[in-house]
CSV table of C-alpha atoms and ligand atoms in Angstrom, one decimal:
chain,number,residue,atom,x,y,z
L,1,MET,CA,7.9,66.6,50.4
L,2,LYS,CA,6.5,64.5,53.2
L,3,LYS,CA,8.5,65.5,56.3
L,4,PHE,CA,8.0,62.5,58.5
L,5,LYS,CA,6.5,59.0,58.7
L,6,LEU,CA,6.0,56.3,61.2
L,7,LYS,CA,7.7,53.1,60.4
L,8,LYS,CA,5.5,50.1,59.8
L,9,ARG,CA,8.2,47.5,59.2
L,10,CYS,CA,11.7,46.7,60.4
L,11,GLY,CA,14.2,47.9,57.8
L,12,MET,CA,16.6,45.1,58.7
L,13,CYS,CA,14.2,42.0,58.5
L,14,SER,CA,10.8,43.4,57.4
L,15,GLY,CA,9.3,42.3,60.8
L,16,LYS,CA,6.1,44.1,61.9
L,17,ASP,CA,6.1,43.6,65.7
L,18,PHE,CA,8.0,45.9,68.0
L,19,PHE,CA,8.6,46.5,71.7
L,20,GLU,CA,8.7,50.2,72.6
L,21,ILE,CA,11.9,50.9,74.5
L,22,LEU,CA,12.2,54.6,75.2
L,23,ASN,CA,10.1,57.6,74.3
L,24,ILE,CA,12.1,60.8,74.2
L,25,GLY,CA,9.0,63.0,73.3
L,26,GLU,CA,9.0,65.6,70.5
L,27,MET,CA,12.2,67.4,69.5
L,28,PRO,CA,13.6,69.2,66.4
L,29,PRO,CA,16.3,67.4,64.3
L,30,ALA,CA,19.4,67.4,66.5
L,31,ASN,CA,21.6,69.3,64.1
L,32,ALA,CA,19.0,72.0,63.2
L,33,PHE,CA,20.8,74.9,65.0
L,34,LEU,CA,18.8,78.0,64.3
L,35,GLU,CA,18.8,81.8,64.5
L,36,LYS,CA,16.6,83.7,66.9
L,37,LYS,CA,14.4,85.0,64.1
L,38,ASP,CA,13.5,81.4,63.2
L,39,PHE,CA,12.3,80.3,66.7
L,40,ASP,CA,8.6,80.5,65.8
L,41,LYS,CA,9.1,78.5,62.6
L,42,GLU,CA,10.9,75.7,64.4
L,43,GLU,CA,9.4,72.2,63.9
L,44,SER,CA,9.5,69.3,66.3
L,45,PHE,CA,8.9,65.6,65.5
L,46,PRO,CA,8.3,62.6,67.8
L,47,LEU,CA,11.3,60.6,68.8
L,48,GLY,CA,11.4,57.1,70.3
L,49,VAL,CA,13.2,53.8,69.9
L,50,GLN,CA,11.7,50.3,69.5
L,51,LEU,CA,13.1,46.8,69.3
L,52,CYS,CA,12.2,44.5,66.5
L,53,LYS,CA,10.7,41.4,68.1
L,54,ASN,CA,12.0,39.3,65.2
L,55,CYS,CA,15.6,40.3,64.6
L,56,LYS,CA,16.2,42.3,67.9
L,57,SER,CA,17.5,45.4,66.0
L,58,LEU,CA,17.0,48.6,68.0
L,59,GLN,CA,15.6,51.3,65.7
L,60,LEU,CA,13.7,54.6,65.6
L,61,ARG,CA,9.9,54.5,65.4
L,62,GLN,CA,9.8,57.3,62.9
L,63,VAL,CA,11.8,58.5,59.9
L,64,ILE,CA,12.2,62.2,59.0
L,65,SER,CA,12.9,63.0,55.3
L,66,PRO,CA,16.7,62.7,54.8
L,67,LYS,CA,16.6,65.8,52.6
L,68,LEU,CA,15.3,67.8,55.5
L,69,ILE,CA,18.2,66.7,57.7
L,70,PHE,CA,21.2,66.2,55.5
L,71,GLN,CA,21.2,68.7,52.6
L,72,ASP,CA,22.4,71.6,54.6
L,73,TYR,CA,24.4,70.0,57.4
L,74,CYS,CA,26.3,71.8,60.2
L,75,TYR,CA,28.4,68.9,61.5
L,76,ALA,CA,32.0,69.2,60.4
L,77,THR,CA,34.4,66.5,61.0
L,78,ARG,CA,37.3,69.0,61.0
L,79,ALA,CA,35.9,70.8,64.1
L,80,SER,CA,37.0,67.8,66.3
L,81,LYS,CA,40.7,67.2,66.4
L,82,PRO,CA,40.5,63.7,68.0
L,83,LEU,CA,38.1,62.7,65.3
L,84,VAL,CA,40.3,64.0,62.5
L,85,GLU,CA,43.3,62.1,64.1
L,86,HIS,CA,41.2,59.0,64.2
L,87,PHE,CA,40.3,59.2,60.5
L,88,HIS,CA,43.8,60.0,59.6
L,89,ARG,CA,45.0,56.8,61.3
L,90,LEU,CA,42.3,54.9,59.3
L,91,ALA,CA,43.4,56.6,56.1
L,92,GLU,CA,47.0,55.4,56.7
L,93,GLU,CA,45.7,51.9,57.3
L,94,ILE,CA,43.7,51.9,54.1
L,95,ALA,CA,46.7,53.2,52.0
L,96,ASN,CA,49.1,50.8,53.6
L,97,ASN,CA,47.0,47.6,53.6
L,98,TYR,CA,44.7,47.8,50.7
L,99,VAL,CA,45.8,50.4,48.1
L,100,GLN,CA,48.2,48.7,45.6
L,101,SER,CA,48.5,51.2,42.8
L,102,SER,CA,47.8,54.9,42.2
L,103,ASN,CA,45.0,53.8,39.9
L,104,ASP,CA,43.1,52.1,42.7
L,105,LEU,CA,39.8,53.8,43.7
L,106,VAL,CA,38.8,54.6,47.3
L,107,ILE,CA,35.2,55.9,47.7
L,108,GLU,CA,33.8,57.4,50.9
L,109,ILE,CA,30.1,57.4,51.5
L,110,GLY,CA,29.2,60.3,53.8
L,111,SER,CA,32.5,62.0,53.2
L,112,ASN,CA,31.5,65.2,54.9
L,113,ASP,CA,34.3,67.9,54.7
L,114,GLY,CA,36.7,65.4,53.2
L,115,ALA,CA,38.9,65.0,56.3
L,116,LEU,CA,39.6,61.3,55.7
L,117,LEU,CA,40.0,61.3,51.9
L,118,SER,CA,42.3,64.4,51.9
L,119,LYS,CA,44.8,62.3,53.7
L,120,ILE,CA,45.1,59.7,50.9
L,121,LYS,CA,44.2,61.7,47.8
L,122,ASP,CA,47.8,61.8,46.7
L,123,ARG,CA,48.2,58.0,46.8
L,124,CYS,CA,45.3,56.8,44.7
L,125,ARG,CA,42.1,57.9,43.0
L,126,VAL,CA,39.5,59.1,45.6
L,127,LEU,CA,35.8,60.0,45.4
L,128,GLY,CA,33.6,61.5,48.2
L,129,ILE,CA,29.8,61.2,48.2
L,130,ASP,CA,27.8,63.4,50.5
L,131,PRO,CA,24.3,65.0,50.2
L,132,ALA,CA,25.4,68.1,52.2
L,133,SER,CA,26.5,70.7,49.6
L,134,ASN,CA,28.1,73.0,52.2
L,135,MET,CA,30.4,70.2,53.5
L,136,ALA,CA,31.1,69.0,49.9
L,137,LYS,CA,32.3,72.5,49.1
L,138,THR,CA,34.9,72.4,51.8
L,139,ALA,CA,36.0,68.9,50.7
L,140,ILE,CA,36.4,70.1,47.0
L,141,GLN,CA,38.4,73.1,48.2
L,142,GLU,CA,40.7,70.6,50.0
L,143,GLY,CA,41.2,68.7,46.7
L,144,VAL,CA,38.7,65.9,47.3
L,145,PRO,CA,36.4,65.3,44.3
L,146,THR,CA,32.9,65.0,45.8
L,147,LEU,CA,29.5,64.1,44.4
L,148,VAL,CA,26.6,65.9,46.2
L,149,GLU,CA,24.3,62.9,46.3
L,150,PHE,CA,22.7,60.3,48.5
L,151,PHE,CA,24.4,57.0,47.8
L,152,ASP,CA,22.2,54.2,46.5
L,153,THR,CA,22.3,51.2,44.0
L,154,LYS,CA,21.5,53.5,41.1
L,155,LEU,CA,24.4,55.8,41.9
L,156,SER,CA,26.7,52.9,42.4
L,157,GLU,CA,26.0,51.7,38.8
L,158,LYS,CA,26.7,55.2,37.4
L,159,ILE,CA,30.0,55.5,39.3
L,160,LYS,CA,31.1,52.0,38.2
L,161,SER,CA,30.4,52.7,34.5
L,162,GLU,CA,32.4,56.0,34.7
L,163,MET,CA,35.2,55.1,37.2
L,164,LYS,CA,35.4,51.3,37.3
L,165,GLU,CA,35.3,49.1,40.5
L,166,ALA,CA,36.4,50.4,43.9
L,167,ARG,CA,39.3,48.9,45.8
L,168,VAL,CA,37.9,50.3,49.1
L,169,ILE,CA,34.6,51.7,50.0
L,170,VAL,CA,34.6,53.5,53.4
L,171,ALA,CA,31.6,54.8,55.3
L,172,ASN,CA,31.9,56.2,58.8
L,173,ASN,CA,28.9,57.2,60.9
L,174,VAL,CA,26.4,56.9,58.1
L,175,MET,CA,25.1,53.3,58.2
L,176,ALA,CA,22.9,54.2,61.2
L,177,HIS,CA,21.4,57.1,59.1
L,178,ILE,CA,20.0,55.1,56.1
L,179,GLU,CA,16.6,53.7,56.1
L,180,ASP,CA,17.0,51.4,53.1
L,181,LEU,CA,20.3,49.8,54.1
L,182,ARG,CA,19.7,46.8,51.9
L,183,ASP,CA,19.8,49.0,48.8
L,184,VAL,CA,22.9,50.8,50.0
L,185,PHE,CA,24.7,47.5,50.8
L,186,SER,CA,23.7,46.1,47.4
L,187,GLY,CA,25.2,49.2,45.7
L,188,VAL,CA,28.4,48.7,47.7
L,189,LYS,CA,28.5,45.0,46.7
L,190,LYS,CA,28.2,45.9,43.0
L,191,LEU,CA,30.8,48.7,43.1
L,192,LEU,CA,33.4,46.8,45.1
L,193,SER,CA,36.1,44.8,43.2
L,194,PRO,CA,36.1,41.0,44.0
L,195,GLU,CA,39.0,41.4,46.5
L,196,GLY,CA,37.9,44.9,47.6
L,197,LYS,CA,37.0,45.9,51.2
L,198,PHE,CA,34.0,47.7,52.5
L,199,ILE,CA,35.1,49.4,55.8
L,200,PHE,CA,32.6,51.2,57.9
L,201,GLU,CA,32.2,52.4,61.5
L,202,VAL,CA,28.9,52.7,63.4
L,203,HIS,CA,28.2,53.5,67.0
L,204,TRP,CA,27.8,50.2,68.7
L,205,VAL,CA,24.6,49.4,70.5
L,206,GLY,CA,26.6,47.5,73.2
L,207,ASN,CA,28.1,50.9,74.1
L,208,LEU,CA,24.7,52.6,74.1
L,209,LEU,CA,23.3,50.0,76.5
L,210,ASN,CA,26.4,49.5,78.7
L,211,GLU,CA,27.5,53.1,79.1
L,212,GLY,CA,24.0,54.6,79.0
L,213,GLY,CA,24.8,56.8,76.0
L,214,PHE,CA,21.1,57.3,75.3
L,215,ASP,CA,21.9,60.7,73.8
L,216,GLN,CA,23.0,58.9,70.6
L,217,ILE,CA,19.2,58.6,70.0
L,218,TYR,CA,18.1,61.3,67.6
L,219,HIS,CA,16.3,61.5,64.3
L,220,GLU,CA,19.4,61.0,62.2
L,221,HIS,CA,20.1,57.6,63.8
L,222,LEU,CA,17.5,55.2,62.4
L,223,TYR,CA,19.4,52.1,63.6
L,224,TYR,CA,21.5,51.2,66.7
L,225,HIS,CA,23.6,48.4,65.3
L,226,SER,CA,25.0,45.3,66.7
L,227,LEU,CA,27.4,43.1,64.7
L,228,HIS,CA,24.7,40.5,64.7
L,229,SER,CA,22.2,42.7,62.9
L,230,LEU,CA,24.8,43.9,60.4
L,231,GLN,CA,26.0,40.4,59.7
L,232,VAL,CA,22.6,39.0,59.0
L,233,LEU,CA,22.0,41.8,56.4
L,234,LEU,CA,25.4,41.5,54.8
L,235,ASN,CA,25.3,37.7,54.6
L,236,SER,CA,21.8,37.8,53.0
L,237,LEU,CA,23.4,39.8,50.2
L,238,GLY,CA,26.2,37.3,49.7
L,239,MET,CA,28.8,39.5,51.5
L,240,THR,CA,31.1,38.3,54.4
L,241,VAL,CA,32.1,40.1,57.5
L,242,ASN,CA,35.9,39.5,57.3
L,243,ASP,CA,37.0,41.3,60.4
L,244,VAL,CA,35.8,43.7,63.1
L,245,LYS,CA,37.4,46.1,65.6
L,246,LEU,CA,35.9,48.0,68.6
L,247,VAL,CA,37.2,51.5,68.2
L,248,PRO,CA,37.1,54.1,71.0
L,249,ILE,CA,35.2,56.8,69.1
L,250,HIS,CA,31.8,58.3,69.9
L,251,GLY,CA,32.0,56.2,73.1
L,252,GLU,CA,32.6,52.9,71.4
L,253,SER,CA,32.0,52.1,67.7
L,254,ILE,CA,32.4,48.9,65.7
L,255,ARG,CA,34.6,49.1,62.6
L,256,VAL,CA,33.5,46.4,60.2
L,257,TYR,CA,35.6,45.0,57.3
L,258,ALA,CA,33.4,43.3,54.8
L,259,GLY,CA,33.9,41.9,51.3
L,260,ASN,CA,32.6,39.9,48.4
L,261,SER,CA,35.0,37.1,49.3
L,262,GLY,CA,37.1,35.6,52.1
L,263,THR,CA,36.3,34.2,55.6
L,264,SER,CA,35.5,35.7,59.0
L,265,SER,CA,38.3,36.3,61.5
L,266,GLU,CA,38.4,35.1,65.1
L,267,ALA,CA,37.6,38.7,66.2
L,268,VAL,CA,34.2,38.4,64.4
L,269,ARG,CA,33.4,35.2,66.3
L,270,LYS,CA,34.5,36.7,69.6
L,271,LEU,CA,32.4,39.9,69.2
L,272,LEU,CA,29.3,37.9,68.2
L,273,ASP,CA,29.8,35.8,71.4
L,274,CYS,CA,30.3,38.9,73.5
L,275,GLU,CA,27.1,40.4,72.2
L,276,ILE,CA,25.2,37.3,73.2
L,277,GLU,CA,26.8,37.4,76.6
L,278,MET,CA,25.9,41.0,77.1
L,279,GLY,CA,22.3,40.2,76.3
L,280,LEU,CA,22.1,42.3,73.1
L,281,LEU,CA,19.6,39.7,71.7
L,282,ASP,CA,17.5,39.8,74.9
L,283,THR,CA,14.6,42.2,75.3
L,284,LYS,CA,15.1,42.6,79.0
L,285,THR,CA,18.5,44.3,78.4
L,286,TYR,CA,16.8,47.1,76.5
L,287,GLN,CA,14.1,47.5,79.1
L,288,ASN,CA,16.8,47.9,81.8
L,289,PHE,CA,18.5,50.5,79.7
L,290,SER,CA,15.5,52.7,79.6
L,291,LYS,CA,15.3,52.6,83.4
L,292,LYS,CA,19.0,53.6,83.6
L,293,VAL,CA,18.3,56.6,81.4
L,294,GLU,CA,15.5,57.8,83.7
L,295,SER,CA,17.7,57.5,86.8
L,296,ASN,CA,20.5,59.5,85.0
L,297,LYS,CA,18.0,62.2,84.2
L,298,GLY,CA,17.0,62.5,87.8
L,299,LYS,CA,20.6,62.7,89.0
L,300,LEU,CA,21.7,65.3,86.5
L,301,ASN,CA,18.7,67.6,87.0
L,302,LYS,CA,19.1,67.4,90.8
L,303,LEU,CA,22.7,68.3,90.6
L,304,LEU,CA,22.1,71.2,88.2
L,305,ALA,CA,19.3,72.6,90.3
L,306,LYS,CA,21.4,72.5,93.4
L,307,LEU,CA,24.3,74.3,91.7
L,308,LYS,CA,22.0,76.9,90.4
L,309,LYS,CA,20.5,77.4,93.9
L,310,ASP,CA,24.0,77.9,95.2
L,311,GLY,CA,24.5,80.7,92.7
L,312,LYS,CA,26.9,78.9,90.5
L,313,LYS,CA,27.4,79.9,86.8
L,314,ILE,CA,27.0,76.9,84.5
L,315,VAL,CA,27.7,76.7,80.8
L,316,GLY,CA,27.7,73.9,78.2
L,317,TYR,CA,30.9,72.6,76.6
L,318,GLY,CA,30.5,71.3,73.1
L,319,ALA,CA,27.2,71.4,71.1
L,320,PRO,CA,27.2,68.0,69.5
L,321,ALA,CA,24.0,66.5,68.0
L,322,LYS,CA,23.7,64.1,70.9
L,323,GLY,CA,23.8,67.0,73.3
L,324,ASN,CA,20.5,68.2,71.9
L,325,THR,CA,18.8,64.9,72.8
L,326,LEU,CA,20.1,65.3,76.4
L,327,LEU,CA,19.1,68.9,76.7
L,328,ASN,CA,15.6,68.4,75.2
L,329,TYR,CA,14.8,65.2,77.1
L,330,PHE,CA,16.1,66.5,80.4
L,331,LYS,CA,14.6,69.9,79.8
L,332,ILE,CA,17.8,71.9,80.3
L,333,GLY,CA,17.5,75.3,78.8
L,334,PRO,CA,19.0,78.8,79.0
L,335,GLU,CA,17.8,79.2,82.6
L,336,ILE,CA,20.4,76.6,83.5
L,337,LEU,CA,23.2,77.0,80.9
L,338,ASP,CA,24.2,80.6,80.2
L,339,TYR,CA,25.6,79.5,76.8
L,340,ILE,CA,27.4,76.6,75.1
L,341,THR,CA,30.8,76.8,73.5
L,342,ASP,CA,31.6,74.9,70.3
L,343,THR,CA,34.5,74.9,67.9
L,344,THR,CA,32.3,74.5,64.8
L,345,PRO,CA,32.1,77.9,63.0
L,346,SER,CA,28.6,77.1,61.5
L,347,LYS,CA,27.1,76.5,64.9
L,348,GLN,CA,28.5,79.6,66.6
L,349,GLY,CA,26.0,82.5,66.9
L,350,LYS,CA,23.1,80.1,66.5
L,351,TYR,CA,20.8,78.6,69.1
L,352,THR,CA,20.4,74.9,70.1
L,353,PRO,CA,17.3,73.2,68.5
L,354,GLY,CA,14.4,73.0,70.9
L,355,THR,CA,16.1,74.5,74.0
L,356,HIS,CA,17.4,77.7,72.4
L,357,ILE,CA,20.7,78.1,74.2
L,358,LEU,CA,23.2,80.4,72.4
L,359,VAL,CA,26.3,78.6,71.0
L,360,VAL,CA,29.5,80.7,71.1
L,361,SER,CA,33.2,80.2,70.4
L,362,PRO,CA,35.2,78.6,73.2
L,363,GLU,CA,37.5,81.7,73.6
L,364,ILE,CA,34.8,83.3,75.9
L,365,LEU,CA,35.6,80.8,78.7
L,366,LEU,CA,39.0,82.4,79.7
L,367,LYS,CA,37.4,85.8,80.0
L,368,ASP,CA,34.1,84.7,81.6
L,369,LEU,CA,35.4,81.9,83.9
L,370,PRO,CA,32.2,80.1,84.8
L,371,ASP,CA,32.1,77.7,87.8
L,372,TYR,CA,30.9,74.6,85.9
L,373,ALA,CA,30.9,73.3,82.3
L,374,LEU,CA,28.4,70.5,81.4
L,375,LEU,CA,30.5,68.4,79.0
L,376,LEU,CA,28.0,67.6,76.2
L,377,SER,CA,30.9,66.3,74.0
L,378,TRP,CA,31.6,63.7,76.7
L,379,ASN,CA,33.0,61.3,74.1
L,380,TYR,CA,36.1,63.5,73.8
L,381,ALA,CA,36.4,63.9,77.6
L,382,ASP,CA,40.1,62.9,77.9
L,383,ALA,CA,41.2,65.2,75.1
L,384,ILE,CA,39.1,68.1,76.3
L,385,LEU,CA,40.1,67.9,80.0
L,386,GLU,CA,43.7,67.9,78.9
L,387,LYS,CA,43.2,70.8,76.4
L,388,GLU,CA,41.4,72.9,79.1
L,389,LYS,CA,43.8,72.4,82.0
L,390,GLU,CA,44.6,76.1,82.2
L,391,LEU,CA,40.9,76.8,82.8
L,392,ARG,CA,40.6,73.9,85.2
L,393,LYS,CA,43.6,75.4,87.1
L,394,LYS,CA,41.6,78.6,87.4
L,395,GLY,CA,38.8,76.6,89.0
L,396,LEU,CA,36.4,75.5,86.1
L,397,LYS,CA,34.9,72.1,87.0
L,398,PHE,CA,33.5,69.8,84.3
L,399,ILE,CA,30.3,67.9,84.8
L,400,ILE,CA,30.3,64.7,82.8
L,401,PRO,CA,26.7,63.5,82.2
L,402,VAL,CA,27.5,60.1,80.6
L,403,PRO,CA,27.7,57.2,81.5
L,404,GLU,CA,27.3,58.4,85.2
L,405,VAL,CA,26.9,61.9,86.3
L,406,ARG,CA,30.3,63.0,87.6
L,407,ILE,CA,32.0,66.3,88.5
L,408,VAL,CA,35.7,66.3,87.4
L,409,GLU,CA,38.1,68.6,89.1
L,410,LEU,CA,41.8,68.6,89.3
L,411,CYS,CA,43.2,66.8,92.3
L,412,ASN,CA,45.7,69.0,94.1
L,413,ASP,CA,48.2,66.3,94.4
L,414,LYS,CA,48.4,65.7,90.7
L,415,PRO,CA,50.9,67.8,88.8
L,416,PHE,CA,49.3,69.3,85.6
L,417,GLU,CA,52.2,68.1,83.4
L,418,ASN,CA,51.3,64.5,84.1
L,419,LEU,CA,47.8,64.6,82.8
L,420,ALA,CA,48.6,63.8,79.2
L,421,ASN,CA,47.5,60.1,79.4
L,422,PHE,CA,45.1,60.1,82.3
L,423,SER,CA,41.8,58.5,82.1
L,424,ILE,CA,38.8,60.4,83.4
L,425,ASN,CA,38.5,58.1,86.5
L,426,SER,CA,42.0,58.9,87.7
L,427,VAL,CA,41.1,62.5,88.4
L,428,ALA,CA,37.4,62.2,88.9
L,429,LYS,CA,35.7,63.0,92.1
L,430,ALA,CA,32.0,62.2,92.2
L,431,ILE,CA,29.9,64.7,94.1
L,432,ILE,CA,26.3,63.7,93.6
L,433,PRO,CA,24.0,65.5,96.0
C,1,JHZ,P1,30.7,64.7,68.0
C,1,JHZ,C1,28.0,63.3,64.9
C,1,JHZ,O1,27.3,63.5,66.2
C,1,JHZ,C2,27.0,63.5,63.9
C,1,JHZ,P2,27.8,64.5,67.3
C,1,JHZ,C3,26.6,62.3,63.2
C,1,JHZ,N1,25.1,62.2,63.1
C,1,JHZ,C4,26.9,61.0,63.8
C,1,JHZ,O2,26.4,60.0,63.4
C,1,JHZ,C5,27.7,61.0,65.0
C,1,JHZ,O3,28.6,62.1,65.0
C,1,JHZ,C6,28.4,59.7,65.3
C,1,JHZ,C7,32.6,70.2,69.4
C,1,JHZ,N2,34.0,70.1,70.0
C,1,JHZ,O4,31.8,64.3,67.1
C,1,JHZ,C8,32.7,69.9,67.9
C,1,JHZ,C9,34.4,71.3,70.8
C,1,JHZ,O5,33.6,72.3,70.9
C,1,JHZ,O6,30.7,64.1,69.4
C,1,JHZ,C10,31.4,69.2,67.7
C,1,JHZ,O7,30.3,70.2,67.5
C,1,JHZ,N3,35.6,71.2,71.4
C,1,JHZ,C11,27.2,62.2,61.8
C,1,JHZ,O8,27.5,65.9,66.8
C,1,JHZ,C12,31.1,68.4,69.0
C,1,JHZ,O9,31.9,69.1,70.0
C,1,JHZ,C13,36.4,70.2,71.3
C,1,JHZ,O10,37.6,70.2,71.9
C,1,JHZ,O11,27.2,64.1,68.6
C,1,JHZ,C14,31.5,67.0,68.9
C,1,JHZ,O12,30.6,66.3,68.1
C,1,JHZ,C15,36.0,69.0,70.6
C,1,JHZ,C16,36.9,67.8,70.5
C,1,JHZ,C17,34.8,69.0,69.9
C,1,JHZ,O13,29.4,64.2,67.2
C,2,ZN,ZN1,13.8,43.2,62.4
């Protein structure tokens, strides 16, 4: 099996000319948490993003074999309560708006531990598809039939012959991960009924550029999509983007509703206009983004160095995949962070890829009471700050690295009870040395 290759052509338009945007350097796959005994076997691969000169799609320069990354996968949807709630809301929407009879089929590509489908499995036929056998096992235990496979056109034909057409195909946080997106979209088109809906969420490149969420760049994410780039591909296959929503998950994602029929809504036109206004089709916007990342790196490293010099104890909070881009690129290791807490059982007791910081269960925080927690799962900041108010009352301060480096502490004049719906800014106090 060839582990890694450099891309020669753009996967969206087949263009051959690129601008280099950001070079992260070498790092291991972001979800390859490892045991101490495996440190010397760890493999790193180059990581950098480029912009296609022709279609302006932001993409990785290199592709790691998907088998290497996804067959044994440690990311579990169920470990993040806000994410589960988000998918449960989507499951409700699908059941209420699209499922008409218990014989209708809802398929999920990249179904992970089955968190979404388990919510609608009693209302229609469901089928999960995911190459990670460990995650599929959990899904099956939860009553979600799951095929341990990579989805492609060939598999879509097999499913169609055995189960008939799908009323809904849902795919969240996987369309950035697939090199041959044309083949996958073609498979979706074939498998979807004429009035069926293809509903998928991807992290939005507008958020990456605007909010500086550069840590979304890692080997799993081959593309950083805009609605423009997705629409060109879907239209070229005879599909229509019927509707779109910006959803506040992973920073900001776009949820696309596409189909084999119908027209495009006003929201589609508005988001396309907004992408043009934001400069998402303009090379300069991407070059400015890489400067912003460098400045963020300087600020965070300076802050952490100062806190360490002052004798403060700092830990990491959350060990998301994106956190490993930040830690590796900013060169933050165990000399800065004593450990990182994470709710995912399969990450606990292991070490972060590349930087080798121990991941432990969050219970340790109450006993240990560090001074600062670097919030690597910044996308759930509001929920986490609310959840950890006892710790914050005891003096733990959170450092939020994205989009701007900020320290968040409780303001004395704010009663803790009123924090349920606060936004980060309402209690944030920036102390940048
Ligand atoms: P989270 C994943 O990336 C992986 P990650 C994937 N490649 C992808 O495309 C993106 O999503 C979009 C922990 N946690 O969801 C659980 C706590 O410890 O931001 C998770 O390990 N305490 C498919 O990994 C991590 O943080 C908490 O209270 O960047 C969050 O990972 C909460 C809420 C989470 O995705
Ligand atoms: Zn292109």
